[in-house]
Short mmCIF file of C-alpha atoms and ligand atoms in Angstrom, two decimals:
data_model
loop_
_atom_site.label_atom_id
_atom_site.label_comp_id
_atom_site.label_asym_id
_atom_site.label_seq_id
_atom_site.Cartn_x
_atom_site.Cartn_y
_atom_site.Cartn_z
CA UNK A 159 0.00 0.00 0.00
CA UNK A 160 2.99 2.53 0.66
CA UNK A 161 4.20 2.38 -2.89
CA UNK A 162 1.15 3.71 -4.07
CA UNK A 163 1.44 6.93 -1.94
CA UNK A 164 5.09 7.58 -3.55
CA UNK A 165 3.10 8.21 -6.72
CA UNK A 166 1.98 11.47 -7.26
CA UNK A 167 -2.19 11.05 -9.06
CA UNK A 168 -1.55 13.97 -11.57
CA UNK A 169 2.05 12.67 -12.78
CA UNK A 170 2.69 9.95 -15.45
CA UNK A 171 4.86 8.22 -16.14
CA UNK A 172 5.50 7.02 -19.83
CA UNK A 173 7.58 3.57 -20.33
CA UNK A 174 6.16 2.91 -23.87
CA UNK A 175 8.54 4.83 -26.44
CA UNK A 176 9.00 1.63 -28.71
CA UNK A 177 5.36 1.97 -29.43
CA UNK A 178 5.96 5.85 -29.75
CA UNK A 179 7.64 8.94 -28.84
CA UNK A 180 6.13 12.49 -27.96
CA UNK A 181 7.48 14.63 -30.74
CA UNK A 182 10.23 17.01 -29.76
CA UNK A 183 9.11 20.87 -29.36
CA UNK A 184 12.26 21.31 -31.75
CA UNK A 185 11.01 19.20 -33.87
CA UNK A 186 7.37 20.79 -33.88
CA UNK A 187 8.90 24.28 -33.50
CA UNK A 188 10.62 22.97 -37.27
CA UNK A 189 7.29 22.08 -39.11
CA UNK A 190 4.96 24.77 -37.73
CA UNK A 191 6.10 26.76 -40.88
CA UNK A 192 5.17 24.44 -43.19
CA UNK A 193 1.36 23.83 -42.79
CA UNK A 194 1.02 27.74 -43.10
CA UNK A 195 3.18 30.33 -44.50
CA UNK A 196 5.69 27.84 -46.12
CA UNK A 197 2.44 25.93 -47.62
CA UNK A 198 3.50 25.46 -51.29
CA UNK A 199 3.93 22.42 -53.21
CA UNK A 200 7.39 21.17 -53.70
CA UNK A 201 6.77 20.98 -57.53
CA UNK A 202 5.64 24.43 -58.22
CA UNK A 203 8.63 26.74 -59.81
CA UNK A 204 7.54 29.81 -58.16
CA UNK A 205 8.94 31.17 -54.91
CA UNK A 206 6.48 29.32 -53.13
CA UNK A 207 7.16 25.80 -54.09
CA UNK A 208 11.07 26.28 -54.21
CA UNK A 209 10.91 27.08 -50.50
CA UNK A 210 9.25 24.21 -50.39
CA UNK A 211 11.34 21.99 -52.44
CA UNK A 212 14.32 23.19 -50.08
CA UNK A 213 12.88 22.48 -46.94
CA UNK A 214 12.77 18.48 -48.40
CA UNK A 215 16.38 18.87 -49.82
CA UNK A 216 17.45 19.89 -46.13
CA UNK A 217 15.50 16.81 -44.51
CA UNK A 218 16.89 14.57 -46.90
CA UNK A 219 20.50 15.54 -46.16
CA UNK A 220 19.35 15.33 -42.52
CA UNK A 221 17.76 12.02 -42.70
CA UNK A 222 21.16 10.63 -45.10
CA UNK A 223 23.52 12.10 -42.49
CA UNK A 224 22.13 10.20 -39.56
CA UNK A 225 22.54 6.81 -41.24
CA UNK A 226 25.80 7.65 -43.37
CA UNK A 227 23.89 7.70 -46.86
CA UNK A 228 24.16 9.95 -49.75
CA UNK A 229 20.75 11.94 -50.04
CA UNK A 230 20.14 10.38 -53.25
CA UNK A 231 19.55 7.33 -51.42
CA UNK A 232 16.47 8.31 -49.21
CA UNK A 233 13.16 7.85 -50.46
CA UNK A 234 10.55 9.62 -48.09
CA UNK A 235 7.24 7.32 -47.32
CA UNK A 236 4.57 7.35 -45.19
CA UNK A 237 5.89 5.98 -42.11
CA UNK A 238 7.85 2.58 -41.49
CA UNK A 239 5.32 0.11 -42.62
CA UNK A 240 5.18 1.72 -45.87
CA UNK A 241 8.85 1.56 -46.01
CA UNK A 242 9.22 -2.09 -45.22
CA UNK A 243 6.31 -2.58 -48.02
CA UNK A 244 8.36 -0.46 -50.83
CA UNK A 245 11.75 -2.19 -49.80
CA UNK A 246 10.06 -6.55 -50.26
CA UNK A 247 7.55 -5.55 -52.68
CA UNK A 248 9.12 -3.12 -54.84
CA UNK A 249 12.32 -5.45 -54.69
CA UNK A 250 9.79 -8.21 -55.81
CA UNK A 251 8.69 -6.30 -58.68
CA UNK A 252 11.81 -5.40 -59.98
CA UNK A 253 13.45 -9.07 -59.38
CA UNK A 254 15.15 -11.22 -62.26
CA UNK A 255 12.64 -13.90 -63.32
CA UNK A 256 13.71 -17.06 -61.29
CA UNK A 257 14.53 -15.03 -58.40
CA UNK A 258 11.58 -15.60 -56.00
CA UNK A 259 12.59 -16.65 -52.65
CA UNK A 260 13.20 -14.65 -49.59
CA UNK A 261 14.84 -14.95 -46.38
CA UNK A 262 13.18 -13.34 -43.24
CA UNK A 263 13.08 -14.02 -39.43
CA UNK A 264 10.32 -15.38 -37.37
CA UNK A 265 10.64 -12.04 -35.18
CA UNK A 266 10.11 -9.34 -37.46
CA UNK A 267 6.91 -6.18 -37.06
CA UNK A 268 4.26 -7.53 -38.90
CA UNK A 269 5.02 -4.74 -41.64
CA UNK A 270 7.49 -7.69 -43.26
CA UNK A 271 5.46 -10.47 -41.71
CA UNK A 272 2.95 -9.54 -43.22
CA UNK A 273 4.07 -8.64 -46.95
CA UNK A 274 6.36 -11.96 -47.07
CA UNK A 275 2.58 -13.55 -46.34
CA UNK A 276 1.21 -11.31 -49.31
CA UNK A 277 4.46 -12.15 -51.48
CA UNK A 278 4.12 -16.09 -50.59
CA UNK A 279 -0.01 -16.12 -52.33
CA UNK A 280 1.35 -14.42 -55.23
CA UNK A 281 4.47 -17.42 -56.19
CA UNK A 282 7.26 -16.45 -53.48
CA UNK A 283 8.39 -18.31 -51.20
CA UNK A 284 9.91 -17.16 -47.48
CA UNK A 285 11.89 -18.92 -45.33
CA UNK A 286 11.13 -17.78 -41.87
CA UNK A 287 13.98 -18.71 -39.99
CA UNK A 288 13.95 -19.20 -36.35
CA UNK A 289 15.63 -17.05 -33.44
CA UNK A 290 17.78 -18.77 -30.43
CA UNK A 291 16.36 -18.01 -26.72
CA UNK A 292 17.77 -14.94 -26.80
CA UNK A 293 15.69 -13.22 -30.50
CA UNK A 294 18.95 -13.65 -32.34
CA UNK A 295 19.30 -14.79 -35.74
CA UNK A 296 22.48 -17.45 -36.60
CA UNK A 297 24.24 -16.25 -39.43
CA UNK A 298 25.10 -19.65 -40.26
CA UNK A 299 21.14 -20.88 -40.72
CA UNK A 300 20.91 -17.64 -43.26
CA UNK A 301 23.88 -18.67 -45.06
CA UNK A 302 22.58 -22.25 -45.39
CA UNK A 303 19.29 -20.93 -46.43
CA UNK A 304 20.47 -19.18 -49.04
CA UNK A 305 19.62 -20.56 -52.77
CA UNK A 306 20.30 -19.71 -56.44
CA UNK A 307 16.41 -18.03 -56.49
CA UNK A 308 17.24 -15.93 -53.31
CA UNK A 309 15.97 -12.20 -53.75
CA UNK A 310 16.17 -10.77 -50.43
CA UNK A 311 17.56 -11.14 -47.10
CA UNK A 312 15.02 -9.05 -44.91
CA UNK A 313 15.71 -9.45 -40.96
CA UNK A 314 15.09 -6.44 -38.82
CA UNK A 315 18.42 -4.82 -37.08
CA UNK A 316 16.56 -4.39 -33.42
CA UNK A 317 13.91 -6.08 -32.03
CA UNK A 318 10.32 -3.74 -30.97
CA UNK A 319 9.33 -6.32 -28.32
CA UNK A 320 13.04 -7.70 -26.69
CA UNK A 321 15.22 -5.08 -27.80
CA UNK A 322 17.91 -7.31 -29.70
CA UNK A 323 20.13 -6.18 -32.02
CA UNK A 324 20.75 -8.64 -34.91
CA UNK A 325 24.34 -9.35 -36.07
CA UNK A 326 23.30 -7.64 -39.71
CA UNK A 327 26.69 -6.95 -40.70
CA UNK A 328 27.60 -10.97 -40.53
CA UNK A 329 24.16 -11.97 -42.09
CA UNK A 330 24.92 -9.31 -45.07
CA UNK A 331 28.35 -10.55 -45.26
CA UNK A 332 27.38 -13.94 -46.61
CA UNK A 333 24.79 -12.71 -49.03
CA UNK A 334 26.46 -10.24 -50.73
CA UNK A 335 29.18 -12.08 -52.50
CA UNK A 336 25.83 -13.75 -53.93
CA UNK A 337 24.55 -10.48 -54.69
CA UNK A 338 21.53 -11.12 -53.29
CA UNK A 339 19.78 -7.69 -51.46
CA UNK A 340 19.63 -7.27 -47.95
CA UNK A 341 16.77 -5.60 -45.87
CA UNK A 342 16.66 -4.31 -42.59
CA UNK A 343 13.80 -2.86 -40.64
CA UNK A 344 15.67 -0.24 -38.89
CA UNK A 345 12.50 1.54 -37.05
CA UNK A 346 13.51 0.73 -33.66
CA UNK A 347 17.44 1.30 -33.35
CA UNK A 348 17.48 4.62 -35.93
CA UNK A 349 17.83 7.37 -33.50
CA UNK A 350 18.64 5.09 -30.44
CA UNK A 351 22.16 3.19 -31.82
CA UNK A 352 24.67 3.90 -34.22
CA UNK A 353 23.24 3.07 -37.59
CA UNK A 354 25.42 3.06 -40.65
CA UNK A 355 24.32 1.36 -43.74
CA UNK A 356 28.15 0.51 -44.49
CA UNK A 357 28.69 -0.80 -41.18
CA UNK A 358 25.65 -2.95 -41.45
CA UNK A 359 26.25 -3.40 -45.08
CA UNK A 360 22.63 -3.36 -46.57
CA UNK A 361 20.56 -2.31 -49.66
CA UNK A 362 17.42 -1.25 -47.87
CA UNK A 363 16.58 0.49 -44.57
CA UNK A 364 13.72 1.06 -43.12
CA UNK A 365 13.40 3.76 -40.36
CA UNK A 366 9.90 5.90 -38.80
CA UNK A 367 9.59 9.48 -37.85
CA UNK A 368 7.56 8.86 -34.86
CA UNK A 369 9.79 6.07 -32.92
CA UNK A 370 12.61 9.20 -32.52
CA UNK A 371 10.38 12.09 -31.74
CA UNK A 372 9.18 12.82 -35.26
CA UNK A 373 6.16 12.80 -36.29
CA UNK A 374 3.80 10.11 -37.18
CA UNK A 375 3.11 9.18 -40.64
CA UNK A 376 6.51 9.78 -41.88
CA UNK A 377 9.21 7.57 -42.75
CA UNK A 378 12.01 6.73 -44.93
CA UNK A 379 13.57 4.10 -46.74
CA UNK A 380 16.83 3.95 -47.80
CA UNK A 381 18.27 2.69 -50.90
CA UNK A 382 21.26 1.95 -52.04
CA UNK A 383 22.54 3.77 -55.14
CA UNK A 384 22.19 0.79 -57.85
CA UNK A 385 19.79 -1.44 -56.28
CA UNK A 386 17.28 -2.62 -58.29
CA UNK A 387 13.56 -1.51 -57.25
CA UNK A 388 10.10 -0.85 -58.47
CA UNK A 389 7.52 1.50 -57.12
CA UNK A 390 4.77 -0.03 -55.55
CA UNK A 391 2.31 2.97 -56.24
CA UNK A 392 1.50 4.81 -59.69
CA UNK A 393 0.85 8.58 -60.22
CA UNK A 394 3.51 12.06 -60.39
CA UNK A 395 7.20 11.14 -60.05
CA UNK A 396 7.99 12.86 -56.63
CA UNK A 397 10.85 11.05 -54.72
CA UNK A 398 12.75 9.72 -58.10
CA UNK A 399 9.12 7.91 -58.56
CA UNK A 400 9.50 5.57 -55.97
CA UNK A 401 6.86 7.28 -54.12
CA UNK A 402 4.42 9.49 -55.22
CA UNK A 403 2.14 11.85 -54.55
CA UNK A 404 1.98 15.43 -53.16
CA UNK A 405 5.03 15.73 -50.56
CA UNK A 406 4.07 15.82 -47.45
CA UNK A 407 6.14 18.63 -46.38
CA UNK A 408 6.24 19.59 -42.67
CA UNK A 409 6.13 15.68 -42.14
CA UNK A 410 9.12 15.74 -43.86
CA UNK A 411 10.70 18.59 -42.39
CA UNK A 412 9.98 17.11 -39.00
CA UNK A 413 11.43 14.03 -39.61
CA UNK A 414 14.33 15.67 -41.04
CA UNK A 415 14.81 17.73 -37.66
CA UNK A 416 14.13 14.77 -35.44
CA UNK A 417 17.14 12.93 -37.68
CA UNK A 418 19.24 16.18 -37.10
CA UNK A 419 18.45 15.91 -33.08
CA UNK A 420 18.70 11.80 -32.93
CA UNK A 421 22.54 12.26 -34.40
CA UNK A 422 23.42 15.32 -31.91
CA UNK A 423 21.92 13.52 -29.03
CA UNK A 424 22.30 9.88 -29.66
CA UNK A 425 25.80 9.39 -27.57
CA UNK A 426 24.79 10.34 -24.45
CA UNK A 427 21.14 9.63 -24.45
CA UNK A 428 22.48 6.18 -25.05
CA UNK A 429 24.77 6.10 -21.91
CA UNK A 430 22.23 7.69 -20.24
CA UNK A 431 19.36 5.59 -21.15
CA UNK A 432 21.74 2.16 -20.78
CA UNK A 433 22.15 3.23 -17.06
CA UNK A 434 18.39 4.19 -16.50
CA UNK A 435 17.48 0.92 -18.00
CA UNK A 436 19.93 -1.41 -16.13
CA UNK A 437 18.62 0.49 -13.03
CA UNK A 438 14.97 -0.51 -13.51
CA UNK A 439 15.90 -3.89 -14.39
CA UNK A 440 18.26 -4.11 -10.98
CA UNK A 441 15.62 -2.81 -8.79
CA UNK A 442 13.19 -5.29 -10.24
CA UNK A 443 15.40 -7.98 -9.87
CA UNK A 444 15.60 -7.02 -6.34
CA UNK A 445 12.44 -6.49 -5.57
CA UNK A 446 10.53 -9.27 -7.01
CA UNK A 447 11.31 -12.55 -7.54
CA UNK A 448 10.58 -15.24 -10.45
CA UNK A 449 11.51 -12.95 -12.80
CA UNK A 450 12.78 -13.23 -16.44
CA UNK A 451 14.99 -10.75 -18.38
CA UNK A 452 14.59 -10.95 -22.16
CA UNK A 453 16.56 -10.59 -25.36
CA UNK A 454 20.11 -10.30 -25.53
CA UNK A 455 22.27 -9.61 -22.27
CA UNK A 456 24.24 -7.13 -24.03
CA UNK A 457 23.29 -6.99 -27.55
CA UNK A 458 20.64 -4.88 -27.05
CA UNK A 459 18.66 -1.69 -27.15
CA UNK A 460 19.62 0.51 -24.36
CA UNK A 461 16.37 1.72 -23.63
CA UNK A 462 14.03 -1.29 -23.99
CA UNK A 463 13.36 -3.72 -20.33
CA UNK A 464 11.76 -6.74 -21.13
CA UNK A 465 10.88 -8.84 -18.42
CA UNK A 466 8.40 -11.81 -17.69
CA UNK A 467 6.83 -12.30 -14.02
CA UNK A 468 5.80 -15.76 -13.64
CA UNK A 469 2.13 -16.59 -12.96
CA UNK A 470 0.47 -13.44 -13.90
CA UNK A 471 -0.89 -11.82 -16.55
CA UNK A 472 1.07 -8.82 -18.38
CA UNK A 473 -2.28 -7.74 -20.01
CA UNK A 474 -3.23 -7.39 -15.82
CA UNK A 475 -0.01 -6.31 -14.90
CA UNK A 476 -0.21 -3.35 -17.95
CA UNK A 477 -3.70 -2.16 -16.56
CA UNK A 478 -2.66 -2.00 -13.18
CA UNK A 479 0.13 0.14 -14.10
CA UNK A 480 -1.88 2.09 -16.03
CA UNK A 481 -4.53 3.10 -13.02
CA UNK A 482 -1.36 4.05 -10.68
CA UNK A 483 -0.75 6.06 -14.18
CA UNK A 484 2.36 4.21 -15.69
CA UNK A 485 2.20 3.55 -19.20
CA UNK A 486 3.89 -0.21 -20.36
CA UNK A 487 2.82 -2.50 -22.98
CA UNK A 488 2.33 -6.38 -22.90
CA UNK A 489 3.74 -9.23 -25.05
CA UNK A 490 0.56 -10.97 -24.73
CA UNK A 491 -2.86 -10.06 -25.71
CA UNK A 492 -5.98 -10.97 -24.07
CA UNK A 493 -8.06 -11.32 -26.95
CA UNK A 494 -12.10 -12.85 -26.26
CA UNK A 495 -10.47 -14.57 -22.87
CA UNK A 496 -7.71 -16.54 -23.87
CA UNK A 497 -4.03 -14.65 -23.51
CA UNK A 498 -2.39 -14.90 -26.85
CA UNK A 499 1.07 -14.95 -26.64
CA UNK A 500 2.86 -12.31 -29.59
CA UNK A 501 4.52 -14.47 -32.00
CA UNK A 502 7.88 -12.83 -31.01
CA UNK A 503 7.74 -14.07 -27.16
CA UNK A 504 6.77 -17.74 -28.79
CA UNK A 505 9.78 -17.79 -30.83
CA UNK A 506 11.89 -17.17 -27.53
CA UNK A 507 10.48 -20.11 -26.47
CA UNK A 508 10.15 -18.58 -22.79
CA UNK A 509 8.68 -21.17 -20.45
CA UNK A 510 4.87 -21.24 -20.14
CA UNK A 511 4.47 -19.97 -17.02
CA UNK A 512 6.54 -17.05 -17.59
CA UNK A 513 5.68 -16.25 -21.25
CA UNK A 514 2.08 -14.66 -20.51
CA UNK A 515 3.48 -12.23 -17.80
CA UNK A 516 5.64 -10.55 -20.15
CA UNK A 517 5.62 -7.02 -19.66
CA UNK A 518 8.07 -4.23 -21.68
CA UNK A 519 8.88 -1.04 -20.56
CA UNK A 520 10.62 1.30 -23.14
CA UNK A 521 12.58 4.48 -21.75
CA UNK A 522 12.88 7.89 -22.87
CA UNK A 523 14.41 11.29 -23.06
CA UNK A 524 11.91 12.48 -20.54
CA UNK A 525 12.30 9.52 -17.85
CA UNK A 526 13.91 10.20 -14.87
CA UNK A 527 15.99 8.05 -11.94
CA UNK A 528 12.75 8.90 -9.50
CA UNK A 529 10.87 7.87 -12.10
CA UNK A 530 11.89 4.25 -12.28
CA UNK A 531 12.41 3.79 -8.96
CA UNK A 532 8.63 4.67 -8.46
CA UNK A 533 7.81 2.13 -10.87
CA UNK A 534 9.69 -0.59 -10.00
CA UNK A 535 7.72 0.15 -6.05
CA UNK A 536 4.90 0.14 -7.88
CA UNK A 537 5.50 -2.62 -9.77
CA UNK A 538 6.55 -5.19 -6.92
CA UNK A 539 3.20 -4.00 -5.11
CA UNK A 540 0.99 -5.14 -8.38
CA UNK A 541 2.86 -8.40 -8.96
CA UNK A 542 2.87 -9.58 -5.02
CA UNK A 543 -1.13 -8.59 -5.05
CA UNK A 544 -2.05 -10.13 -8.46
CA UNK A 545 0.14 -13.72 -7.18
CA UNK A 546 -1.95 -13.89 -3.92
CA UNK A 547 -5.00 -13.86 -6.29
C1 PLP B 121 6.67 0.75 -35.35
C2 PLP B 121 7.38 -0.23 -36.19
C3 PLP B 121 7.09 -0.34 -37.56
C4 PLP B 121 6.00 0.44 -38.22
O1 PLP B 121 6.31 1.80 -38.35
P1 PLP B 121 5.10 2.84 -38.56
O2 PLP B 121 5.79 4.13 -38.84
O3 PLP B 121 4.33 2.85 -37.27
O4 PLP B 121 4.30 2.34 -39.71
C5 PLP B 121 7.83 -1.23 -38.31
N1 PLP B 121 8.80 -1.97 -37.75
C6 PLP B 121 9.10 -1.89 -36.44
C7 PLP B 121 10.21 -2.73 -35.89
C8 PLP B 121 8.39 -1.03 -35.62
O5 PLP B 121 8.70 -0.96 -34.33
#
């Protein structure tokens, strides 16, 4: 009962930046502009659309400096699931005939789920290659998977549920002498790690506006000078006609800006994030016991806790933490009574009576020390209560 009186009742506390991020009053500051005065259309030659057409040239440097591209190579979509879309399908379309199989993981966002699913009815065919306990793909199992009708290597560089960073730069390694295109789903470590697309060596990257304090609705995907691709929508022939339609420009510029911010801020929000993280997961570790940590020990996203309490419910656990005001998501899903566990906790293979009690809490810029140690008060209350059940 005394945890709950550390809590103030006005305050909040938000734990759930994987699923989004507030945007940045820079960032909003940024696009303001651009729904009013600075309203034209990036194709009109008059003084209007040139300011326009400048703002995008500046967020497209912005968005190519933060993940070591030339601007050349960024294609501005709709957010990260329209990104991941562009990068399988339009890859698809624009494949050699007899090149019709694709690689993937069993723990990628629905976005490439999803479209592998879509690419399988219409004569593909996906391997969906399994993770070890700890999310991670084995280079060796893509390498063996690998045949003379392989397309594309998609597997996601960190993890939205466990936070674990793939070894891309090994899995690209041993497709690329087969020239075969690799794929990564970026939208959770752009803005919070180091992303290069040398380092990691791929053709495609997804990343969204709105997982770095950008705005929803906005993405981009990167492509590497050369690589062959075919638009997946039909109209003008805005963004080298990879994606049409009007621009939409204070998206844009607000992505741009939150790219500028992620790069200025990234080293130390990292360090500082790491520690705020490994705080919350000590204090939990202390304080409660049967408790699971998931994803990678180390190769992982600073900011992302993952952590199963055995014998409850996370869906329970979530809305408890929501009344005390605490915002946290759950790997499993109550849907009409029965908890279904995500298909990313099943491919951990995390023991039944831990799996459904899987709760993740995702840090922030605006988190504090007194933040998490509330939480993690709170948090031992709610599990000890919702055991004695
Ligand atoms: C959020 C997310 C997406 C989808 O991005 P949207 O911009 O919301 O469409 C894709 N992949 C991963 C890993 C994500 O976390």
């Amino acid at each position: 009962m005394e945890a709950k009186l550390d809590v103030h009742k006005t305050e909040t506390i938000y734990l759930d930046h994987s699923a989004t991020t507030p945007v940045d009053p820079e960032v909003l500051g940024a696009m303001m502009r651009y729904f009013a005065n600075h309203f034209g259309n990036p194709g009109s030659i008059h003084q209007f659309g040139r300011l326009a057409r400048a703002a995008i040239d500046n967020a497209r440097e912005q968005t190519a400096a933060l993940i070591g591209a030339a601007p050349g190579e960024i294609v501005f979509t709709g957010g990260g699931t329209e990104a991941d879309n562009l990068a399988l399908l339009g890859a698809a379309a624009a494949a050699k005939p007899g090149k019709n199989h694709l690689i993937t993981s069993a723990v990628e966002h629905y976005a490439v789920l999803n479209t592998c699913k879509y690419l399988e009815s219409k004569g593909f065919s996906v391997n969906y290659l399994p993770v070890d306990g700890t999310g991670t793909v084995d280079p060796d199992k893509v390498r063996r998977a690998i045949t003379d009708r392989t397309l594309l290597i998609s597997i996601m560089h960190a993890n939205n549920e466990i936070g674990t960073v793939a070894p891309l730069a090994e899995i690209a390694g041993a497709a690329r002498q087969r020239g075969i295109l690799i794929h990564t789903d970026a939208v959770q470590s752009a803005g919070k790690l180091p992303v290069g697309v040398d380092d990691l060596a791929v053709d495609l990257l997804s990343l969204s506006g709105h997982k770095f304090y950008g705005p929803k609705g906005t993405g981009a995907l990167y492509v590497r000078r050369g690589t062959p691709l075919a638009p997946i929508m039909f109209g003008g022939h805005q963004e080298s006609g990879l994606r049409t339609g009007t621009e939409n420009v204070p998206g844009i510029v607000g992505l741009g800006k939150a790219c500028e911010l992620a790069a200025r801020e990234l080293p130390w929000q990292m360090d500082r994030l790491l520690e705020l993280r490994n705080r919350l997961e000590k204090l939990i570790v202390e304080k409660i016991d049967a408790v699971r940590i998931n994803g990678h020990p180390f190769r992982r996203l600073p900011h992302v806790l993952s952590v199963s309490f055995r014998g409850v419910s996370g869906d329970a656990v979530v809305r408890e933490l929501d009344r005390q005001g605490i915002a946290a998501s759950a790997g499993a899903a109550c849907t009409s009574g029965t908890l279904q566990i995500s298909h990313v906790l099943a491919a951990l293979r995390i023991p039944e009576d831990y799996a459904p009690g899987t709760v993740r809490f995702s840090l922030g810029k605006g988190n504090t020390e007194e933040q998490l140690a509330g939480t993690a008060n709170i948090l031992a209350e709610i599990i000890r209560r919702l055991r004695n059940k």
